[in-house]
Short mmCIF file of C-alpha atoms in Angstrom, two decimals:
data_model
loop_
_atom_site.label_atom_id
_atom_site.label_comp_id
_atom_site.label_asym_id
_atom_site.label_seq_id
_atom_site.Cartn_x
_atom_site.Cartn_y
_atom_site.Cartn_z
CA MET A 10 125.72 181.55 98.51
CA HIS A 11 127.03 181.93 95.01
CA LYS A 12 124.91 183.51 92.33
CA ILE A 13 124.19 181.41 89.27
CA SER A 14 124.97 183.18 86.00
CA GLY A 15 122.39 183.66 83.25
CA TYR A 16 123.75 181.06 80.84
CA LYS A 17 123.72 178.42 83.60
CA TYR A 18 120.04 179.17 84.24
CA LYS A 19 119.37 178.54 80.54
CA LEU A 20 121.37 175.32 80.58
CA ALA A 21 119.54 174.04 83.61
CA PHE A 22 116.18 174.91 82.05
CA LEU A 23 117.05 173.08 78.82
CA LEU A 24 118.15 169.97 80.72
CA PHE A 25 114.94 170.04 82.73
CA CYS A 26 112.88 170.17 79.51
CA CYS A 27 114.91 167.72 77.45
CA ILE A 28 115.44 164.84 79.89
CA PRO A 29 111.76 163.78 79.80
CA SER A 30 111.63 164.22 76.02
CA LEU A 31 114.77 162.10 75.62
CA GLY A 32 113.03 159.37 77.55
CA LEU A 33 110.00 159.74 75.31
CA ALA A 34 112.25 159.62 72.24
CA ARG A 35 113.66 156.31 73.45
CA VAL A 36 110.14 154.92 73.77
CA ILE A 37 109.19 156.12 70.26
CA HIS A 38 112.44 154.78 68.81
CA LYS A 39 111.75 151.42 70.43
CA GLN A 40 108.25 151.36 68.91
CA VAL A 41 109.46 152.31 65.43
CA ASN A 42 112.32 149.82 65.41
CA GLY A 43 110.41 146.96 66.94
CA THR A 44 111.68 143.48 66.13
CA SER A 45 108.46 142.09 64.57
CA ARG A 46 105.39 143.39 62.73
CA GLU A 47 102.89 142.67 59.94
CA VAL A 48 102.74 144.36 56.54
CA HIS A 49 99.58 144.02 54.43
CA ILE A 50 99.69 144.25 50.61
CA LEU A 51 96.42 144.48 48.64
CA PHE A 52 96.94 143.10 45.13
CA THR A 53 94.93 143.17 41.89
CA SER A 54 96.08 142.24 38.39
CA ASP A 55 94.96 141.98 34.75
CA ILE A 56 91.63 143.76 35.30
CA HIS A 57 91.56 144.62 31.55
CA GLY A 58 89.28 147.59 32.00
CA TYR A 59 86.44 145.57 33.56
CA PHE A 60 84.48 148.08 35.61
CA ASP A 61 81.41 145.93 36.25
CA SER A 62 80.72 142.81 34.18
CA LYS A 63 77.01 143.03 35.00
CA ILE A 64 76.63 146.23 32.99
CA LEU A 65 76.54 144.33 29.70
CA SER A 66 75.99 140.81 31.03
CA PRO A 67 73.40 140.98 33.84
CA HIS A 68 73.51 137.20 34.42
CA SER A 69 77.26 137.05 35.06
CA HIS A 70 78.63 136.41 38.54
CA GLY A 71 79.76 139.99 38.81
CA ASN A 72 83.35 141.12 38.72
CA GLY A 73 85.35 144.25 38.02
CA LEU A 74 86.98 147.23 39.70
CA TYR A 75 83.62 148.57 40.93
CA TYR A 76 83.22 145.61 43.29
CA LEU A 77 86.90 145.44 44.20
CA ALA A 78 86.84 149.13 45.15
CA ASN A 79 84.35 148.46 47.93
CA ILE A 80 86.47 145.59 49.24
CA ILE A 81 89.63 147.73 49.03
CA ASN A 82 88.01 150.58 50.98
CA HIS A 83 86.68 148.15 53.59
CA ARG A 84 90.09 146.49 54.13
CA ARG A 85 91.88 149.85 54.12
CA ALA A 86 89.65 150.99 57.01
CA LYS A 87 90.45 147.84 58.98
CA LEU A 88 94.21 147.70 58.36
CA LYS A 89 97.14 149.86 59.35
CA GLN A 90 98.57 151.54 56.24
CA PRO A 91 98.25 148.72 53.66
CA VAL A 92 100.12 148.85 50.33
CA LEU A 93 97.85 148.79 47.23
CA LEU A 94 99.44 147.39 44.04
CA ASP A 95 98.38 146.24 40.55
CA GLY A 96 100.11 143.77 38.23
CA GLY A 97 99.39 145.34 34.82
CA ASP A 98 97.01 144.92 31.85
CA LEU A 99 94.90 147.40 33.73
CA LEU A 100 93.16 149.43 31.03
CA TYR A 101 92.19 147.37 27.99
CA GLY A 102 90.39 144.15 27.13
CA SER A 103 86.76 144.57 28.16
CA PRO A 104 84.00 145.64 25.75
CA SER A 105 83.50 148.82 27.77
CA SER A 106 87.20 149.72 27.46
CA PHE A 107 86.94 149.20 23.69
CA TYR A 108 84.03 151.64 23.57
CA TYR A 109 85.63 154.36 25.66
CA PHE A 110 88.94 154.25 23.82
CA PHE A 111 87.78 153.54 20.25
CA GLY A 112 84.02 153.15 19.82
CA GLN A 113 82.61 156.48 20.90
CA LYS A 114 82.22 159.49 18.63
CA THR A 115 82.55 162.08 21.38
CA LYS A 116 85.28 161.93 24.01
CA ARG A 117 83.90 161.18 27.44
CA SER A 118 85.75 160.52 30.68
CA TYR A 119 86.35 156.84 31.31
CA PRO A 120 84.70 155.93 34.66
CA PHE A 121 87.19 153.09 35.14
CA ILE A 122 90.16 155.50 35.23
CA THR A 123 88.24 157.91 37.47
CA LEU A 124 87.64 155.12 40.00
CA PHE A 125 91.22 153.86 39.73
CA ASN A 126 92.55 157.32 40.59
CA LYS A 127 90.21 157.61 43.58
CA LEU A 128 91.50 154.33 45.03
CA ARG A 129 95.01 155.84 45.37
CA TYR A 130 97.09 152.89 44.26
CA ASP A 131 100.67 153.02 45.53
CA ALA A 132 102.11 151.51 42.34
CA TRP A 133 101.26 149.48 39.24
CA VAL A 134 103.33 147.96 36.46
CA VAL A 135 102.44 148.57 32.81
CA GLY A 136 101.11 145.49 30.95
CA ASN A 137 101.44 144.53 27.29
CA HIS A 138 97.74 145.26 26.57
CA ASP A 139 97.98 148.69 28.15
CA PHE A 140 99.86 149.74 25.01
CA GLN A 141 96.75 149.12 22.90
CA VAL A 142 95.22 152.33 24.31
CA PRO A 143 96.58 155.92 24.10
CA LEU A 144 98.75 155.19 27.13
CA VAL A 145 101.37 157.83 26.41
CA SER A 146 98.82 160.65 26.38
CA LEU A 147 97.14 159.32 29.53
CA ILE A 148 100.44 159.46 31.42
CA GLN A 149 101.63 162.78 29.98
CA SER A 150 98.31 164.48 30.74
CA HIS A 151 98.29 163.01 34.27
CA ARG A 152 94.86 161.49 33.69
CA ILE A 153 96.00 158.27 35.36
CA LYS A 154 97.81 158.30 38.69
CA PRO A 155 100.34 157.16 39.66
CA PRO A 156 102.35 156.67 36.44
CA PRO A 157 103.16 153.00 35.82
CA LEU A 158 106.44 151.24 36.54
CA ALA A 159 108.58 149.58 33.86
CA ASP A 160 112.27 149.02 34.63
CA ASN A 161 113.06 147.16 31.42
CA ILE A 162 111.79 149.63 28.78
CA GLY A 163 114.63 151.70 27.39
CA ARG A 164 114.85 154.97 25.41
CA THR A 165 111.95 156.63 27.22
CA ASN A 166 111.42 158.60 30.42
CA LEU A 167 107.70 157.87 30.38
CA PHE A 168 107.80 155.13 33.02
CA LYS A 169 109.30 155.13 36.48
CA PRO A 170 111.84 152.35 37.13
CA TYR A 171 110.79 152.04 40.77
CA THR A 172 109.00 153.85 43.56
CA ILE A 173 109.48 154.16 47.31
CA VAL A 174 106.45 154.13 49.61
CA TYR A 175 106.42 154.72 53.35
CA LYS A 176 104.14 152.53 55.46
CA GLN A 177 104.36 151.91 59.21
CA HIS A 178 107.70 153.77 59.30
CA LEU A 179 109.05 151.28 56.75
CA ARG A 180 110.77 152.25 53.54
CA ILE A 181 109.31 149.93 50.88
CA ALA A 182 110.80 149.79 47.38
CA ILE A 183 108.59 148.56 44.52
CA LEU A 184 110.02 147.60 41.12
CA GLY A 185 108.08 146.69 37.97
CA PHE A 186 108.94 144.67 34.86
CA VAL A 187 106.83 144.04 31.73
CA THR A 188 107.15 141.12 29.33
CA PRO A 189 109.57 141.75 26.44
CA GLY A 190 106.99 140.11 24.16
CA THR A 191 104.86 143.26 24.21
CA PRO A 192 105.76 144.38 20.64
CA MET A 193 104.63 140.95 19.36
CA TRP A 194 101.07 141.56 20.51
CA SER A 195 100.50 145.25 19.93
CA LEU A 196 101.17 147.49 16.93
CA SER A 197 100.61 150.54 19.12
CA VAL A 198 103.98 150.27 20.88
CA PRO A 199 106.16 153.26 19.88
CA SER A 200 109.06 152.05 17.75
CA SER A 201 111.49 154.00 19.95
CA PHE A 202 110.73 151.82 23.00
CA VAL A 203 113.23 149.03 23.64
CA PHE A 204 111.99 146.06 25.67
CA LYS A 205 114.96 144.55 27.45
CA ASP A 206 115.57 141.12 28.95
CA ILE A 207 113.87 140.83 32.35
CA VAL A 208 116.60 138.72 33.98
CA LYS A 209 119.41 141.18 33.26
CA GLN A 210 117.30 144.21 34.17
CA THR A 211 116.13 142.64 37.44
CA LYS A 212 119.73 141.98 38.50
CA TYR A 213 120.70 145.57 37.68
CA TRP A 214 117.78 147.38 39.31
CA VAL A 215 117.62 145.24 42.46
CA HIS A 216 121.32 145.91 43.06
CA TYR A 217 120.86 149.62 42.25
CA VAL A 218 117.88 150.13 44.58
CA GLN A 219 119.43 148.15 47.43
CA HIS A 220 122.58 150.28 47.41
CA LYS A 221 121.06 153.69 46.65
CA GLU A 222 117.75 153.57 48.52
CA LYS A 223 118.56 151.00 51.26
CA PRO A 224 114.89 149.94 51.58
CA ASP A 225 113.50 147.97 54.50
CA LEU A 226 111.42 145.82 52.10
CA LEU A 227 111.72 145.19 48.36
CA ILE A 228 108.74 144.03 46.29
CA ILE A 229 108.80 143.20 42.56
CA LEU A 230 105.78 143.43 40.24
CA PHE A 231 106.22 141.15 37.22
CA HIS A 232 103.87 141.47 34.28
CA SER A 233 105.44 138.31 32.94
CA GLY A 234 104.93 134.61 33.54
CA LEU A 235 107.06 132.57 35.90
CA ASP A 236 107.81 129.65 33.56
CA ALA A 237 110.52 130.50 31.01
CA LYS A 238 109.54 127.53 28.82
CA TYR A 239 106.07 128.88 28.14
CA ASP A 240 106.04 130.79 24.83
CA SER A 241 109.80 130.28 24.50
CA ILE A 242 109.39 129.12 20.87
CA THR A 243 107.34 132.23 20.14
CA SER A 244 110.11 134.35 21.63
CA LYS A 245 112.76 132.73 19.41
CA LEU A 246 110.69 132.99 16.24
CA ASN A 247 110.17 136.69 16.82
CA HIS A 248 113.74 137.32 17.98
CA ARG A 249 112.65 138.55 21.40
CA PRO A 250 114.07 137.90 24.89
CA LEU A 251 112.16 135.25 26.83
CA VAL A 252 108.66 136.61 27.32
CA ASN A 253 108.12 134.73 30.60
CA SER A 254 111.21 134.68 32.79
CA ALA A 255 110.27 135.82 36.30
CA ASN A 256 111.52 132.48 37.64
CA LEU A 257 115.02 133.01 36.22
CA ALA A 258 115.03 136.63 37.40
CA LEU A 259 114.23 135.68 41.01
CA GLN A 260 116.96 133.05 41.02
CA ALA A 261 119.49 135.71 39.99
CA VAL A 262 118.90 138.16 42.88
CA HIS A 263 119.04 138.32 46.67
CA GLY A 264 117.18 140.42 49.17
CA VAL A 265 113.74 140.42 47.48
CA HIS A 266 110.93 140.03 50.02
CA LEU A 267 107.94 139.39 47.72
CA ALA A 268 107.20 138.77 44.01
CA LEU A 269 103.76 139.48 42.53
CA ILE A 270 102.91 137.94 39.12
CA GLY A 271 100.53 139.24 36.46
CA HIS A 272 100.09 138.50 32.73
CA THR A 273 99.24 134.78 33.01
CA HIS A 274 95.67 135.33 34.35
CA ARG A 275 96.40 132.65 36.91
CA MET A 276 95.40 133.20 40.54
CA TYR A 277 97.26 131.50 43.35
CA PRO A 278 96.47 131.23 46.16
CA TYR A 279 92.85 131.32 44.97
CA LYS A 280 91.29 130.56 48.36
CA ASN A 281 92.16 131.06 51.99
CA LYS A 282 94.48 128.70 53.87
CA GLN A 283 96.33 127.63 50.71
CA PRO A 284 100.10 127.52 51.24
CA VAL A 285 102.14 130.22 49.52
CA LYS A 286 104.67 129.06 46.92
CA TYR A 287 108.32 130.10 47.08
CA VAL A 288 110.95 130.60 44.38
CA HIS A 289 114.52 130.89 45.62
CA HIS A 290 113.13 131.49 49.14
CA ILE A 291 110.98 134.38 47.83
CA PRO A 292 107.18 134.18 48.34
CA VAL A 293 105.34 134.40 45.00
CA VAL A 294 101.67 135.32 44.45
CA TRP A 295 99.71 135.22 41.16
CA GLY A 296 97.02 137.91 40.85
CA GLY A 297 94.29 136.40 38.64
CA ALA A 298 92.32 138.44 36.08
CA PHE A 299 89.22 140.50 35.21
CA GLY A 300 88.66 141.87 38.70
CA LYS A 301 87.32 138.59 40.05
CA ALA A 302 89.05 138.83 43.42
CA LEU A 303 91.30 140.91 45.65
CA GLN A 304 94.26 139.26 47.37
CA GLU A 305 95.60 140.46 50.68
CA ILE A 306 99.17 139.31 51.30
CA VAL A 307 100.18 139.37 54.95
CA LEU A 308 103.93 139.50 55.50
CA GLN A 309 105.15 138.77 58.99
CA ILE A 310 108.59 140.38 59.19
CA HIS A 311 111.34 140.27 61.79
CA ARG A 312 114.36 142.56 62.18
CA GLN A 313 117.73 140.86 62.50
CA GLN A 314 121.10 142.62 62.30
CA HIS A 315 119.49 145.84 61.01
CA LYS A 316 117.69 143.97 58.19
CA TRP A 317 114.06 142.93 57.86
CA GLN A 318 113.36 139.29 57.00
CA VAL A 319 110.02 137.70 56.03
CA THR A 320 109.33 134.95 58.55
CA HIS A 321 105.86 133.95 57.34
CA THR A 322 103.50 134.76 54.44
CA LYS A 323 99.79 134.12 54.11
CA VAL A 324 97.20 135.24 51.57
CA LEU A 325 93.57 136.15 52.15
CA VAL A 326 91.23 136.12 49.11
CA TYR A 327 88.13 138.32 48.79
CA ASN A 328 85.91 137.36 45.85
CA ALA A 329 84.20 140.15 43.95
CA LYS A 330 81.09 138.06 43.25
CA ALA A 331 80.34 137.93 46.98
CA LYS A 332 80.06 141.72 46.91
CA ALA A 333 78.23 141.58 43.58
CA LYS A 334 75.21 140.01 45.29
CA GLY A 335 75.07 142.91 47.72
CA SER A 336 72.17 144.43 49.60
CA ARG A 337 69.17 146.16 48.05
CA LYS A 338 70.63 149.54 48.94
CA TYR A 339 73.92 148.63 47.27
CA LYS A 340 72.14 147.39 44.12
CA ARG A 341 70.01 150.54 43.93
CA LYS A 342 73.09 152.74 44.26
CA ARG A 343 74.89 150.74 41.57
CA LYS A 344 71.92 150.92 39.17
CA GLN A 345 71.72 154.71 39.51
CA TYR A 346 75.44 155.03 38.86
CA ILE A 347 75.32 152.76 35.80
CA GLN A 348 72.37 154.58 34.26
CA LYS A 349 74.13 157.90 34.70
CA LYS A 350 77.66 156.96 33.60
CA TYR A 351 77.09 154.19 31.05
CA ALA A 352 73.98 155.21 29.09
CA HIS A 353 75.95 155.81 25.87
CA LEU A 354 77.88 152.55 26.28
CA LEU A 355 74.66 150.55 26.66
CA ALA A 356 73.16 152.13 23.54
CA TYR A 357 76.30 151.37 21.51
CA MET A 358 76.79 147.78 22.66
CA HIS A 359 73.13 146.82 22.37
CA SER A 360 72.90 147.91 18.71
CA SER A 361 70.80 145.14 17.19
CA LEU A 362 71.46 142.84 14.20
CA PRO A 363 68.79 141.12 12.08
CA PHE A 364 69.86 137.58 13.06
CA ARG A 365 69.11 135.11 15.82
CA SER A 366 70.75 131.81 16.67
CA ASN A 367 69.28 128.36 17.11
CA LYS A 368 70.81 125.95 19.60
CA ILE A 369 74.07 124.53 18.26
CA LYS A 370 77.38 123.34 19.64
CA GLN A 371 80.22 125.87 19.61
CA LYS A 372 82.40 123.48 17.61
CA GLN A 373 79.78 123.43 14.83
CA ALA A 374 79.29 127.19 14.98
CA LYS A 375 82.98 128.07 14.52
CA PRO A 376 83.22 127.41 10.71
CA CYS A 377 80.32 129.80 10.12
CA TRP A 378 81.80 132.58 12.20
CA GLN A 379 85.21 132.05 10.61
CA TYR A 380 83.56 132.48 7.22
CA ILE A 381 81.69 135.63 8.33
CA VAL A 382 84.79 137.22 9.86
CA GLY A 383 86.93 136.29 6.85
CA LYS A 384 84.47 137.59 4.27
CA SER A 385 83.70 140.78 6.17
CA VAL A 386 87.24 142.13 5.74
CA LEU A 387 87.62 141.36 2.03
CA HIS A 388 87.30 143.87 -0.81
CA LYS A 389 88.69 144.28 -4.32
CA LYS A 390 92.08 145.57 -3.24
CA VAL A 391 92.39 142.88 -0.53
CA PRO A 392 91.57 139.56 -2.18
CA ILE A 393 92.73 137.25 0.65
CA SER A 394 92.15 137.13 4.40
CA LEU A 395 94.03 135.12 7.00
CA LEU A 396 92.41 134.92 10.43
CA PHE A 397 93.09 132.72 13.42
CA SER A 398 90.50 130.47 15.01
CA ILE A 399 87.35 132.03 16.44
CA GLN A 400 87.29 131.91 20.23
CA LYS A 401 83.88 131.06 21.77
CA PRO A 402 80.97 132.16 19.61
CA TYR A 403 77.59 132.72 21.23
CA THR A 404 74.98 130.04 20.45
CA ASN A 405 71.27 129.58 21.13
CA ILE A 406 70.40 133.28 21.25
CA ARG A 407 66.63 133.63 20.96
CA ARG A 408 66.78 137.40 20.72
CA ASN A 409 68.34 139.49 17.98
CA LEU A 410 72.12 139.40 18.00
CA GLU A 411 73.74 142.56 19.30
CA ARG A 412 77.12 144.20 18.84
CA TYR A 413 78.08 142.99 22.31
CA ASP A 414 77.66 139.34 21.22
CA LEU A 415 80.41 139.76 18.62
CA PHE A 416 82.97 140.47 21.32
CA SER A 417 83.27 136.75 22.04
CA LEU A 418 84.63 136.05 18.55
CA LEU A 419 88.06 137.65 18.49
CA ARG A 420 90.83 137.71 21.00
CA TYR A 421 91.70 141.34 21.65
CA ARG A 422 89.38 143.58 19.57
CA ASP A 423 91.89 143.37 16.75
CA GLN A 424 92.73 146.05 14.26
CA LEU A 425 93.11 145.15 10.58
CA VAL A 426 96.50 145.13 8.88
CA TYR A 427 97.10 144.60 5.15
CA PRO A 428 100.63 143.28 4.44
CA MET A 429 101.78 142.14 1.00
CA LEU A 430 102.52 138.40 1.18
CA THR A 431 103.90 135.94 -1.34
CA THR A 432 102.10 132.71 -2.16
CA ARG A 433 104.80 130.84 -0.24
CA GLN A 434 104.15 132.90 2.88
CA ILE A 435 100.39 132.44 2.53
CA TYR A 436 100.89 128.69 2.19
CA LYS A 437 103.05 128.50 5.31
CA LEU A 438 100.55 130.43 7.39
CA SER A 439 97.44 128.57 6.25
CA HIS A 440 98.76 125.00 6.56
CA SER A 441 99.25 123.24 9.86
CA ILE A 442 102.06 121.09 8.40
CA ALA A 443 104.35 124.12 8.02
CA LEU A 444 107.70 123.70 9.72
CA TYR A 445 109.52 126.65 11.29
CA GLY A 446 112.95 125.14 11.96
CA ASN A 447 112.19 122.39 14.48
CA TYR A 448 108.83 123.90 15.35
CA ARG A 449 105.69 122.33 13.88
CA LEU A 450 102.44 124.26 13.85
CA LYS A 451 99.52 122.43 15.42
CA LYS A 452 96.21 122.15 13.58
CA SER A 453 94.61 124.60 16.00
CA GLN A 454 97.34 127.15 15.25
CA LYS A 455 96.91 127.40 11.50
CA LEU A 456 95.36 130.55 10.07
CA HIS A 457 92.08 130.26 8.19
CA LEU A 458 92.27 131.31 4.55
CA TYR A 459 89.42 133.06 2.72
CA SER A 460 89.40 134.71 -0.70
CA ASN A 461 87.01 136.58 -2.97
CA GLN A 462 88.87 135.38 -6.08
CA ALA A 463 90.54 132.19 -7.26
CA ILE A 464 93.07 131.14 -4.64
CA PRO A 465 96.52 130.83 -6.24
CA SER A 466 96.89 127.32 -7.65
CA ILE A 467 100.24 126.93 -5.91
CA LEU A 468 98.42 126.69 -2.61
CA HIS A 469 96.65 123.52 -3.77
CA ARG A 470 99.85 121.64 -4.49
CA ASN A 471 101.16 119.18 -1.96
CA THR A 472 104.56 120.82 -2.06
CA ASN A 473 107.12 121.57 0.60
CA PRO A 474 106.73 125.32 1.13
CA PHE A 475 110.46 125.78 1.61
CA LEU A 476 111.07 124.59 -1.97
CA LEU A 477 108.76 127.17 -3.51
CA HIS A 478 110.32 129.97 -5.50
CA THR A 479 110.83 133.26 -3.71
CA GLN A 480 109.64 135.14 -6.82
CA ASP A 481 106.01 134.32 -6.05
CA GLU A 482 103.28 136.77 -6.88
CA LEU A 483 102.42 139.25 -4.13
CA TYR A 484 98.91 139.55 -2.70
CA SER A 485 97.43 142.08 -0.31
CA VAL A 486 96.20 140.07 2.68
CA ALA A 487 93.86 141.12 5.49
CA MET A 488 94.82 139.84 8.91
CA THR A 489 94.46 140.83 12.52
CA SER A 490 97.06 143.03 14.19
CA TYR A 491 97.61 140.28 16.78
CA VAL A 492 98.72 137.80 14.12
CA TYR A 493 100.72 140.34 12.14
CA ALA A 494 102.64 141.55 15.21
CA GLY A 495 103.76 137.99 15.96
CA GLY A 496 101.02 136.63 18.21
CA GLY A 497 101.54 132.89 18.55
CA GLY A 498 104.79 133.12 16.60
CA TYR A 499 103.04 133.05 13.22
CA MET A 500 104.87 135.92 11.63
CA GLY A 501 108.24 135.36 13.26
CA ALA A 502 109.67 133.29 10.42
CA LEU A 503 108.37 135.41 7.55
CA PHE A 504 110.35 138.63 7.98
CA ILE A 505 107.90 140.82 6.07
CA PRO A 506 109.67 143.96 4.79
CA ILE A 507 108.22 147.18 6.15
CA ASP A 508 107.84 148.65 2.66
CA ARG A 509 105.48 145.79 1.77
CA THR A 510 103.14 146.50 4.68
CA ILE A 511 100.07 148.71 4.62
CA GLN A 512 98.59 149.36 8.06
CA LYS A 513 95.01 150.51 8.18
CA GLN A 514 93.07 151.78 11.17
CA GLY A 515 89.82 149.98 11.83
CA PHE A 516 88.63 147.02 13.88
CA VAL A 517 87.51 143.60 12.74
CA ILE A 518 84.41 143.70 14.96
CA ASP A 519 83.11 146.80 13.16
CA HIS A 520 83.53 145.05 9.78
CA VAL A 521 81.66 141.97 11.04
CA PHE A 522 78.82 144.12 12.40
CA HIS A 523 78.34 145.99 9.10
CA TYR A 524 78.65 142.75 7.08
CA LEU A 525 75.78 141.12 9.01
CA GLN A 526 73.67 144.26 8.67
CA SER A 527 74.06 144.37 4.87
CA ASN A 528 73.94 140.65 3.94
CA PRO A 529 70.42 139.17 3.92
CA THR A 530 71.58 135.61 3.18
CA LEU A 531 74.35 133.43 4.61
CA PRO A 532 75.80 130.12 3.35
CA ALA A 533 74.56 126.67 4.42
CA ILE A 534 77.19 126.35 7.17
CA CYS A 535 75.41 129.24 8.89
CA SER A 536 71.96 127.66 8.82
CA PHE A 537 71.69 127.96 12.61
CA LEU A 538 71.53 131.75 12.12
CA TYR A 539 68.08 132.86 10.94
CA ARG A 540 67.07 136.35 9.95
CA LYS A 541 64.69 138.48 11.95
CA SER A 542 63.80 142.10 11.33
CA VAL A 543 65.22 144.71 13.68
CA LYS A 544 62.54 146.63 15.53
#
């Protein structure tokens, strides 16, 4: 009998231990690289800082991140490693977001951001209205996590071009693109940021990520509309790339498994069992707005030739208002939270005005509110105001008007800007017959002109504005930052020199509030508003 040497004993022992583990490894490998599986994506978009709509409007259906959070947590407990994404315009647009970013005198933590961080989103794309808040400081101070995506913003390292998340042993790449029209709608965008064409940037980054990261799945978040024709005239007038071009971008790439659309406020599918739409064989889902619903996208994927393919897509919709009804325990918990976190907001927004409103149609109420908004921003140094149409003014309010009621008047809580305009420019902006090349302004798109002095006589002439002399007298004009930055294409053809522009901080809503507080009488067009003393 031959003796077995020491090293052979060791070899035999290792083989004895490893053979079972190799078999186990094969089983694990087979499970990981299975041929079919389901991936669940939870998607929100364009929440605009709505935490809970019932805070300031108790009779609303109930929507906002507070309700979505409970749905998200419930679905996360039921599912296997879902991906949680947001389509942009996350932070700004609600009255409560206005208060926490601009209205308060002392800096308090914003409960919306606190809740967003607790939900542990995997990725979100920056939206155009997110630039209306101190976004740069929020990201640099790590007060919002994770940092947003934006592949098509150049000259800054503030945003990540893409992120890789690992779910169910899958390597999932997520890219994000924001509309190049952002500088047209916000004066808060740093001048150093360059917003590039979405189509070109999508082609570049999809190719880059596919070759460098070799992901199993690739998802694109677009904060941009699908239809390139929509707002195309506005883009040309303001010399911007197409502001809505997700459709063209998807047609220019291959290997994208899912496209999620924000910015348009459209939701589709908006109910269960609706068929998913495809663009260039890519499933596309629109995320809606204001935290009204959560969408759950279910991707059935199959592995063929070492690549994952989407074989079927369905969308489940969970409405926030269903949760808003809630149980008594849920309502009691919510009330305690609101009283604790939003006491200062409630006091600010419910500041009372000495006016009430009789019942009147919104169409009849608009001229009055246009007059009030126009007059409230005028003073000696600013003799003229140009403001776009009032949105949906409140009517038939039997209680004293409050600051909150004024938030229905203007589009995006606009700041005031005072550029120096010539009479020719004022004429073009305040007349619906103005022609910008082949583009004709509609009646609803003209700006409303108000003045506290004699309006220049040249504006009363029935004269082609293009024939007016360029040496017209200059006037300081009050207008909203939305209009001045190019919203609707108004300013695109005027080319106002920077040295003729005076930008002032301050919000139109604050001016309207103080105007109504200090003016005891209103003109005849405002007869539906009657004065009552504030208690």
